[in-house]
XYZ file of C-alpha atoms in Angstrom:
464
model
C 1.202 -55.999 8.987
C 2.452 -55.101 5.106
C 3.195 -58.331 4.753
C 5.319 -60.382 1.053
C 5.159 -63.402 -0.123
C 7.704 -65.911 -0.274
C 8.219 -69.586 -1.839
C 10.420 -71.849 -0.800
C 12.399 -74.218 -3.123
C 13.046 -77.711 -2.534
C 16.288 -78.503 -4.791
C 16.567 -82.546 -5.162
C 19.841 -82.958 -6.496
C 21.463 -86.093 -8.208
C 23.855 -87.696 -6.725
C 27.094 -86.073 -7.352
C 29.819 -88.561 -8.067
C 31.101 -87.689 -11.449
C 33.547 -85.561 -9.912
C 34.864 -85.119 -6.492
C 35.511 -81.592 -7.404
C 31.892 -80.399 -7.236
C 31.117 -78.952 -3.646
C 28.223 -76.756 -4.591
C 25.502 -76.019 -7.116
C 24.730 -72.545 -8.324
C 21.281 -72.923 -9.579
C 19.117 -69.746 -9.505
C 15.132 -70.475 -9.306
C 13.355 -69.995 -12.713
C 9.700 -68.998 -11.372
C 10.560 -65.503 -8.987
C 11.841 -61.964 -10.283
C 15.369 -61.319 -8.454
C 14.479 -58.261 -6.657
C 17.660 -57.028 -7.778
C 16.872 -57.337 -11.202
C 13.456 -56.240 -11.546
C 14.225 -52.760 -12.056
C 16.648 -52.057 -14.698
C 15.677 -49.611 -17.357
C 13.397 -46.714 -17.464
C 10.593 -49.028 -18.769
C 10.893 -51.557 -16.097
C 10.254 -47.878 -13.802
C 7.210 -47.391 -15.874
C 5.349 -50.819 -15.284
C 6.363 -50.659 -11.868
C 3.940 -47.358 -12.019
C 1.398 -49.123 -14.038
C 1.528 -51.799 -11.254
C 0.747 -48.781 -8.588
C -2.866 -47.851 -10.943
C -3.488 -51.945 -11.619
C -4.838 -51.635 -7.549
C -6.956 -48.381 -8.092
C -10.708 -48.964 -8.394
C -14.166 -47.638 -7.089
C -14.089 -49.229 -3.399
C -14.231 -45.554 -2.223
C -17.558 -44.584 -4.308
C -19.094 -48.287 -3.134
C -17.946 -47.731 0.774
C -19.292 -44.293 0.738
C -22.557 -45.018 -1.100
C -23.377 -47.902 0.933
C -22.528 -46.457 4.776
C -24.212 -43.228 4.382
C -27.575 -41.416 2.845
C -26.961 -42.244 -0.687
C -28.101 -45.186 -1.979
C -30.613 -47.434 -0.832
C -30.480 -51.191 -0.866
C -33.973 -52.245 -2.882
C -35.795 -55.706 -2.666
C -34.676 -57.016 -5.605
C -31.264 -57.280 -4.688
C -30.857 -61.305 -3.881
C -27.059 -61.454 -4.304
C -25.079 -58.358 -2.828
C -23.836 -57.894 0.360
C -25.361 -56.111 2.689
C -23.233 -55.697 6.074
C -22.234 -52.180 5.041
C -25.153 -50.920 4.101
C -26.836 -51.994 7.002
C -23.896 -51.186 9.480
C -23.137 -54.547 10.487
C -19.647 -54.687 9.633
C -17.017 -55.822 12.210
C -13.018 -56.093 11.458
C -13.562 -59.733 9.615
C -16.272 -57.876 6.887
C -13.976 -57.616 3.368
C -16.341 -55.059 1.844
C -15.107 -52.408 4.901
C -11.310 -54.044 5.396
C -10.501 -54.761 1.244
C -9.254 -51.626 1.104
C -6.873 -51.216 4.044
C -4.681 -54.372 2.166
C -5.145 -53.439 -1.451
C -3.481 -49.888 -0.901
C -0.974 -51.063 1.088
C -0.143 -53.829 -1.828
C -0.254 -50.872 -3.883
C 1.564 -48.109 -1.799
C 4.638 -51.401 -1.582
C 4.409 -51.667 -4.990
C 5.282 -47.897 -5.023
C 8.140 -48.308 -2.315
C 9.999 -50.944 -4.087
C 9.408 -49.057 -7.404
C 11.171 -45.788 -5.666
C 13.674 -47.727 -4.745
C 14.714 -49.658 -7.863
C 14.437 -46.050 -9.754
C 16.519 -44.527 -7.042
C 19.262 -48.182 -7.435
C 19.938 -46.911 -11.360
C 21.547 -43.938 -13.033
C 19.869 -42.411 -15.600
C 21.082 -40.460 -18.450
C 20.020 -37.743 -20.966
C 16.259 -37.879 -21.533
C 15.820 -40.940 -19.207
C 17.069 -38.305 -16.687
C 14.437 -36.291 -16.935
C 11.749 -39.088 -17.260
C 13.313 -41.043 -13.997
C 12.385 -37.522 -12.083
C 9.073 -37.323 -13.687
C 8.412 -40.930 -12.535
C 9.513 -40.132 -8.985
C 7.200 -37.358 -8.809
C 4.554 -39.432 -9.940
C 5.174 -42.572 -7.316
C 5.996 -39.858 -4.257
C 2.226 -38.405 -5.026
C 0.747 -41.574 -5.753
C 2.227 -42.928 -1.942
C 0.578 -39.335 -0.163
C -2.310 -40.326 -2.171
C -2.885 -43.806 -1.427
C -2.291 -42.888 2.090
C -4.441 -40.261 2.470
C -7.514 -42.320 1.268
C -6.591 -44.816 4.008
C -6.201 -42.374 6.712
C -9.876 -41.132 5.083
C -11.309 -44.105 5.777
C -9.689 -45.721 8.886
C -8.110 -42.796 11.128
C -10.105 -42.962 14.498
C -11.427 -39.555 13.720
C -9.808 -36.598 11.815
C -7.908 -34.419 14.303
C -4.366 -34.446 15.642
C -3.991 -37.122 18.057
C -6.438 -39.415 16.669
C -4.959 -43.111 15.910
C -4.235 -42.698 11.738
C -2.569 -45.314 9.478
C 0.548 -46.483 9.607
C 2.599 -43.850 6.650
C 5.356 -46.667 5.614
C 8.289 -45.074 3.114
C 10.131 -48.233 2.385
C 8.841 -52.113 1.848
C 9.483 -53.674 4.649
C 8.835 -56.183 6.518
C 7.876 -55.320 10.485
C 5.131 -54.529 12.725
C 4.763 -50.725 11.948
C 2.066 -48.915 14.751
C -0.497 -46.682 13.412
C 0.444 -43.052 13.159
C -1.494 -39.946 14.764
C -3.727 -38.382 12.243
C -1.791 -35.227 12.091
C 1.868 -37.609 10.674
C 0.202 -39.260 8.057
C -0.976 -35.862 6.872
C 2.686 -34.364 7.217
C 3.776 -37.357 5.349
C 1.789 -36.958 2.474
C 2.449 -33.123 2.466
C 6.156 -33.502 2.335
C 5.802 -36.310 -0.247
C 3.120 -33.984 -2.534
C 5.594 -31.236 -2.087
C 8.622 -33.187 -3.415
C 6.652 -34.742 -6.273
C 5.455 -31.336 -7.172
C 9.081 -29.795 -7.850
C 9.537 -33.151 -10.184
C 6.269 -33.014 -12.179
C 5.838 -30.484 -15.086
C 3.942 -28.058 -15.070
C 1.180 -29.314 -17.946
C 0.639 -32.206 -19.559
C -2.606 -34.342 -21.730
C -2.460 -37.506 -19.570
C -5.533 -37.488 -17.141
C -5.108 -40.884 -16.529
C -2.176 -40.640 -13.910
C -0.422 -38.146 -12.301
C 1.501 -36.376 -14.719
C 1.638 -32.601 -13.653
C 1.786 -30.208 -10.764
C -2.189 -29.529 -11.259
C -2.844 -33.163 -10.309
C -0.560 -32.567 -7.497
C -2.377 -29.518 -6.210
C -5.662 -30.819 -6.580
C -4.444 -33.774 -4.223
C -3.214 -30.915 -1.696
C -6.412 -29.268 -1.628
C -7.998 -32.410 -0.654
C -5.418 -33.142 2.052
C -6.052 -29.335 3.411
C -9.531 -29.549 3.702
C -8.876 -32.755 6.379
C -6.139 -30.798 8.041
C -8.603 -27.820 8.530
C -5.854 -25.919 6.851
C -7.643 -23.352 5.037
C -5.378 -21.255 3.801
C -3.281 -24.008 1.823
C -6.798 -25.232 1.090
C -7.775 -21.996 -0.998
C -4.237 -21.627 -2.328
C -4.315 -25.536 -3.761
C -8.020 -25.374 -5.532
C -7.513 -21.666 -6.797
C -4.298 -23.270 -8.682
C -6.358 -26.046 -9.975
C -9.357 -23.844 -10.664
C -7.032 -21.417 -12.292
C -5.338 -24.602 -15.011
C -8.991 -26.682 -15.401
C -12.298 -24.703 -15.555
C -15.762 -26.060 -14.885
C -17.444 -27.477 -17.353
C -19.700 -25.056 -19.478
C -23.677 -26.842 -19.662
C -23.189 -28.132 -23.111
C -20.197 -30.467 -21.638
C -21.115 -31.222 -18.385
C -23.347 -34.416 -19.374
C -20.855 -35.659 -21.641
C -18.064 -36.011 -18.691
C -19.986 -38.968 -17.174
C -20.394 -40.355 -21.198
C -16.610 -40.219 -21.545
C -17.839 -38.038 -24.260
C -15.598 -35.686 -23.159
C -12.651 -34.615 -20.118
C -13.591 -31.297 -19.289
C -13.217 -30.230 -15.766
C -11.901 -33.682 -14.842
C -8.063 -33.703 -13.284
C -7.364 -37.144 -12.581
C -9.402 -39.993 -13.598
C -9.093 -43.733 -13.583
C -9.079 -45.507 -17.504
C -11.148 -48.203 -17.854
C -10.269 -49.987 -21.044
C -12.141 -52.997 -23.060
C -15.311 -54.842 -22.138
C -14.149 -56.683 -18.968
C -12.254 -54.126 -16.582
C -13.421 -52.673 -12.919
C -16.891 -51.077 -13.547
C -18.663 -48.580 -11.320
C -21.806 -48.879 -13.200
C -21.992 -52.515 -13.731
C -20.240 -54.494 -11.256
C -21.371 -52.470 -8.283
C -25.043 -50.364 -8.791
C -26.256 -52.892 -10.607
C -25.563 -56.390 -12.316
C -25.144 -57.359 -15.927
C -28.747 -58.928 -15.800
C -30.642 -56.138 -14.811
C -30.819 -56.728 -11.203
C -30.209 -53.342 -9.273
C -28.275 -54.000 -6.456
C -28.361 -50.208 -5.123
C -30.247 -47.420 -6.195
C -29.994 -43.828 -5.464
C -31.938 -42.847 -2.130
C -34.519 -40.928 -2.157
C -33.315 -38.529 0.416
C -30.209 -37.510 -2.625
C -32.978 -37.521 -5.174
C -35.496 -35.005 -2.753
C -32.162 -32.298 -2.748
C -32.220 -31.642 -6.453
C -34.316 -29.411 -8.700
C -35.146 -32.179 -11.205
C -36.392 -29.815 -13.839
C -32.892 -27.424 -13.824
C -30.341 -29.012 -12.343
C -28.035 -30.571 -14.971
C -26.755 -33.129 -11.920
C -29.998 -35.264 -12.124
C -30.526 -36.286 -15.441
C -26.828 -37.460 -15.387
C -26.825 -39.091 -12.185
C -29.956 -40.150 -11.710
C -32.355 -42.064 -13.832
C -35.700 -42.989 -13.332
C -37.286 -46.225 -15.554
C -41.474 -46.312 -15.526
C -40.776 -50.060 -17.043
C -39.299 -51.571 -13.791
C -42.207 -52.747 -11.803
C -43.238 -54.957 -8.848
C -40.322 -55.202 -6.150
C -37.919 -53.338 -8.662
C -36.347 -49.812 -8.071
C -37.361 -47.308 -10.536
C -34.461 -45.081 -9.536
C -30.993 -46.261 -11.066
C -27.501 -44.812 -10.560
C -26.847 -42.907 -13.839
C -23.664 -41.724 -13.052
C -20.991 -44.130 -14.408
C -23.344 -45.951 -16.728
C -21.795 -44.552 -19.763
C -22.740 -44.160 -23.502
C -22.048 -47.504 -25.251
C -24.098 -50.657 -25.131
C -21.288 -52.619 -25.574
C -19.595 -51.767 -22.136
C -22.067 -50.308 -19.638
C -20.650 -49.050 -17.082
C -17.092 -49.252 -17.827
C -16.960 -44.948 -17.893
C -13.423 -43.859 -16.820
C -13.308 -43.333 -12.814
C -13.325 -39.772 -12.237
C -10.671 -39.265 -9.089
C -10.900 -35.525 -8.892
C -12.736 -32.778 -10.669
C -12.595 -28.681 -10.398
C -16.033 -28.874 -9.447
C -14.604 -30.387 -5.834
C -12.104 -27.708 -5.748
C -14.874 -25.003 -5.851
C -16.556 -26.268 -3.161
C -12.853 -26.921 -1.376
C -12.455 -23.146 -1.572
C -16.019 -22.556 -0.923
C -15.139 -23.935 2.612
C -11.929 -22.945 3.323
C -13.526 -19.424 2.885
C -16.525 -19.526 4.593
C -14.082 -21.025 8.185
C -11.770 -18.240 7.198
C -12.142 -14.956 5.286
C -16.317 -15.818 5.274
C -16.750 -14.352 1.458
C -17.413 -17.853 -0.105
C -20.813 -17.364 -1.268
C -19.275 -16.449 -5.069
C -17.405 -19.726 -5.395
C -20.908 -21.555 -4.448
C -23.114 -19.170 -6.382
C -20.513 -20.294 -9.446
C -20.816 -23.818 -9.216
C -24.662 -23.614 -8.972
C -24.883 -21.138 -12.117
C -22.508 -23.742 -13.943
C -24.920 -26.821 -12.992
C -28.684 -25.215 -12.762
C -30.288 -23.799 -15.714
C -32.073 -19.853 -14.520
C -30.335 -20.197 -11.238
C -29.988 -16.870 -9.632
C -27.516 -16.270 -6.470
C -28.332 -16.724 -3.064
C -27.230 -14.843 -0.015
C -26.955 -16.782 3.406
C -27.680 -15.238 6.680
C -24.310 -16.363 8.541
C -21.642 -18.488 8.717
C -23.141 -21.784 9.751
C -26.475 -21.330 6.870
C -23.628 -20.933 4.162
C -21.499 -24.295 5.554
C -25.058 -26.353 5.496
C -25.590 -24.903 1.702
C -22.227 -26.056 0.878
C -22.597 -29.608 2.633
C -25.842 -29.672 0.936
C -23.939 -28.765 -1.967
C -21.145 -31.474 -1.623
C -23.812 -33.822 -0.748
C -25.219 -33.443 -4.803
C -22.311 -32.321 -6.317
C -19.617 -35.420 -5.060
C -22.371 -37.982 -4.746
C -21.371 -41.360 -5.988
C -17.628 -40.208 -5.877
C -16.761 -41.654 -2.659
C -16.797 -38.756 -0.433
C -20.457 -38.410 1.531
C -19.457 -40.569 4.806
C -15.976 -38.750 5.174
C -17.543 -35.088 4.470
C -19.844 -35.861 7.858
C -17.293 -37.130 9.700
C -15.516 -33.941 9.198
C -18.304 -32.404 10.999
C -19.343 -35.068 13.321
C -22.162 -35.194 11.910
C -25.062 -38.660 12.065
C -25.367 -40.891 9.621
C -29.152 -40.012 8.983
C -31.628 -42.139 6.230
C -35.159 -41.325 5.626
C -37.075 -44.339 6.585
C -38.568 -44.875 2.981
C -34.653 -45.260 2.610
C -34.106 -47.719 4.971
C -36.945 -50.511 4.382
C -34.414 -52.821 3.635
C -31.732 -52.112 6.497
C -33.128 -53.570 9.468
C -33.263 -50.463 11.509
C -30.398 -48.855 10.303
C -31.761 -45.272 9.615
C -29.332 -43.664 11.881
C -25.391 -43.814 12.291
C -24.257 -41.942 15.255
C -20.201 -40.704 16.194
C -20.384 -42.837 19.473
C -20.911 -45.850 17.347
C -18.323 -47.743 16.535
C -19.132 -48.527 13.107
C -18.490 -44.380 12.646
C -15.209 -45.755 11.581
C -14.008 -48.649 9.306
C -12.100 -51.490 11.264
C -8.341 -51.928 10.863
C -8.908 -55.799 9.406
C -8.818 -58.480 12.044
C -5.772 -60.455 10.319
C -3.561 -56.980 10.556
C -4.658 -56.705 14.365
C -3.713 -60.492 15.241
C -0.656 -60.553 13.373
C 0.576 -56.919 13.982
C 1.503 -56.708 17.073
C 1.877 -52.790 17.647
C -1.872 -52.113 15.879
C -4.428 -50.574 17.697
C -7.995 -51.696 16.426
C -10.676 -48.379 16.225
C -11.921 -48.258 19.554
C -15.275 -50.456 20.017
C -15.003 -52.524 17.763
């Protein structure tokens, strides 16, 4: 249930006998925003927005790195939490269920923000701004829905129990939609923000152009198995951003530089959301997941660009301590490690998007893989693949080093109903988990326990 808060306000009032003419008080409560006046310039639009980002943050990369074949939980860890990794989760375990109710704060936040913007006239240049800003909060809804329906739709094909795709903030007992309406949702709402969004802009740090827009369609393709929009919506990414040449490609995961990156998440000063810090590993050295060795086996650690900047590997840390750390979002300063901007999408994704979409459809995706390898792996030469199936395992296998620590490993085998499967020197630490198969029911994130009990027309993932 998308549930608000409300106070209630005790007025004691004095007794009123200096004049019999006073039959009422008119006192308006000092501590609440009236709704009605929360929105009433194009700035108050704006922070509404910023309000929308203030509830974006890395629980996709730490869901997806924890459930599946990419990280590993090592000995030293004392203090994290290990239900996920180990697949004990149930619809009462926050580190499964936090983000069900902090996108739904968030996609609210976007409702009521739509509809203050759409309450107020606008004129001149706020005219064009108030359209840009609808764009922005009409892709940031598809968005914020999508990742839900990524995580908690009973399985990715029409039919299957989705999320609940709410347009207004509201108070009710909304039902889960069917897969195949939360997707039409967000397509209707990405195609509306797109003819509001320019067409360019510098700001990677929202979504402030059409590019942004696309790249969010080609994600939502891919799920719908619609291959045709799929190639359409990466080529017109892949067309705007190009991959990063060698030289850069290190530096995006610095914050040295923004190449190839389409939409990332700003982390500012020396206490915001870190990837690096908060969740791999702790401020005091203690890694709380490292990379598994199963992700580490897949690359060529000599030529491939990918493992020096993911990966690093520390002779010093002895005894019970992982000598494999999560590079990735570590970042270059001492000051703040791990406070490296979230990156949300990159054109490397897209290639392997199209990659896909080609390979189910017209079957000459071998060039958009072969491109993506020569961008990452130094003397690489192009491979040829036998059929269909060997060139959709090279480009899982692809995705797999690519995307890792990103947030997308657990949904990209659910796609193919594919296991769940750790090597055992993985899985010391999991009691027994070293394989996660479809019929489980942990295949798919519970819809929180407080939602089921209090909303009356949800449907908990079946099993569970």
């Amino acid at each position: 249930m998308i549930k608000k808060l409300y106070k209630t306000y005790t007025l004691i009032l004095p007794i009123l006998i200096l004049s019999a003419s006073c039959t009422k008080l008119d006192l308006q409560p000092t501590d609440i925003i009236d709704p009605t006046k929360a929105y009433r310039n194009i700035n108050d639009i704006n922070m509404g927005i910023l309000g929308v980002y203030a509830l974006l943050d890395y629980t996709q990369i730490s869901l997806n790195a924890t459930v599946t074949d990419e990280a590993t939980y090592p000995t030293e860890n004392n203090v994290g939490n290990s239900d996920a990794y180990r697949w004990l989760y149930n619809p009462s375990s926050g580190s499964v269920t936090s983000l069900y109710i902090t996108y739904y704060q968030a996609i609210d936040r976007a409702n009521r923000t739509i509809e203050g913007l759409e309450a107020l006239t606008f004129t001149g240049a706020d005219a064009a701004t108030a359209n840009r800003y609808k764009g922005e909060l009409l892709a940031l809804r598809a968005y914020l829905h999508f990742e839900l329906l990524r995580a908690y739709a009973a399985s990715y094909q029409a039919g299957a129990l989705g999320v609940p795709y709410m347009k207004v903030s509201d108070i009710g007992y909304p039902a889960r939609d069917n897969f195949e309406v939360v997707v039409n949702n967000a397509k209707a709402d990405l195609a509306e923000a797109k003819t509001l969004m320019p067409s360019t802009s510098t700001d990677k740090s929202r979504i402030s152009n059409r590019t942004i827009v696309a790249a969010i369609q080609a994600r939502v393709a891919l799920y719908e198995k619609n291959w045709t929009d799929a190639v359409t919506y990466s080529s017109e990414v892949i067309t705007a951003i190009p991959l990063a040449t060698k030289a850069q490609f290190t530096g995006i995961w610095t914050d040295a530089n923004d190449n190839e990156v389409v939409w990332k998440l700003k982390r500012v000063g020396t206490n915001d959301s870190r990837v690096g810090d908060f969740f791999f590993r702790q401020t005091g050295g203690i890694v709380l997941y490292a990379p598994a060795l199963k992700l580490i086996n897949t690359f060529d650690q000599v030529n491939d660009l990918r493992y020096p900047a993911y990966i690093k590997f520390d002779a010093t840390r002895t005894g019970t301590k992982s000598q494999y750390l999560v590079n990735k979002y570590i970042g270059g300063t001492s000051t703040a490690p791990g406070l490296t901007d979230i990156k949300l999408f990159r054109t490397g994704e897209m290639y392997l998007i199209r990659a896909e979409a080609r390979a189910e459809s017209t079957g000459d995706a071998a060039a958009d893989l072969n491109a993506l390898r020569a961008a990452r792996i130094n003397g690489y030469t192009n491979s040829t693949f036998a059929d269909k199936q060997a060139l959709i395992d090279a480009i899982y296998t692809e995705r797999y080093k690519e995307l890792a620590f990103e947030g997308h490993r657990f949904y990209d085998l659910r796609r193919r109903n594919l296991p769940v499967q750790r090597l055992a020197a993985d899985a010391t630490n999991a009691s027994g988990a070293v394989t996660l198969l479809p019929t489980q029911a942990q295949y798919a994130f519970p819809i929180p326990a407080q939602e089921v009990l209090i909303n009356k027309n949800t449907i908990q993932n079946s099993k569970y």
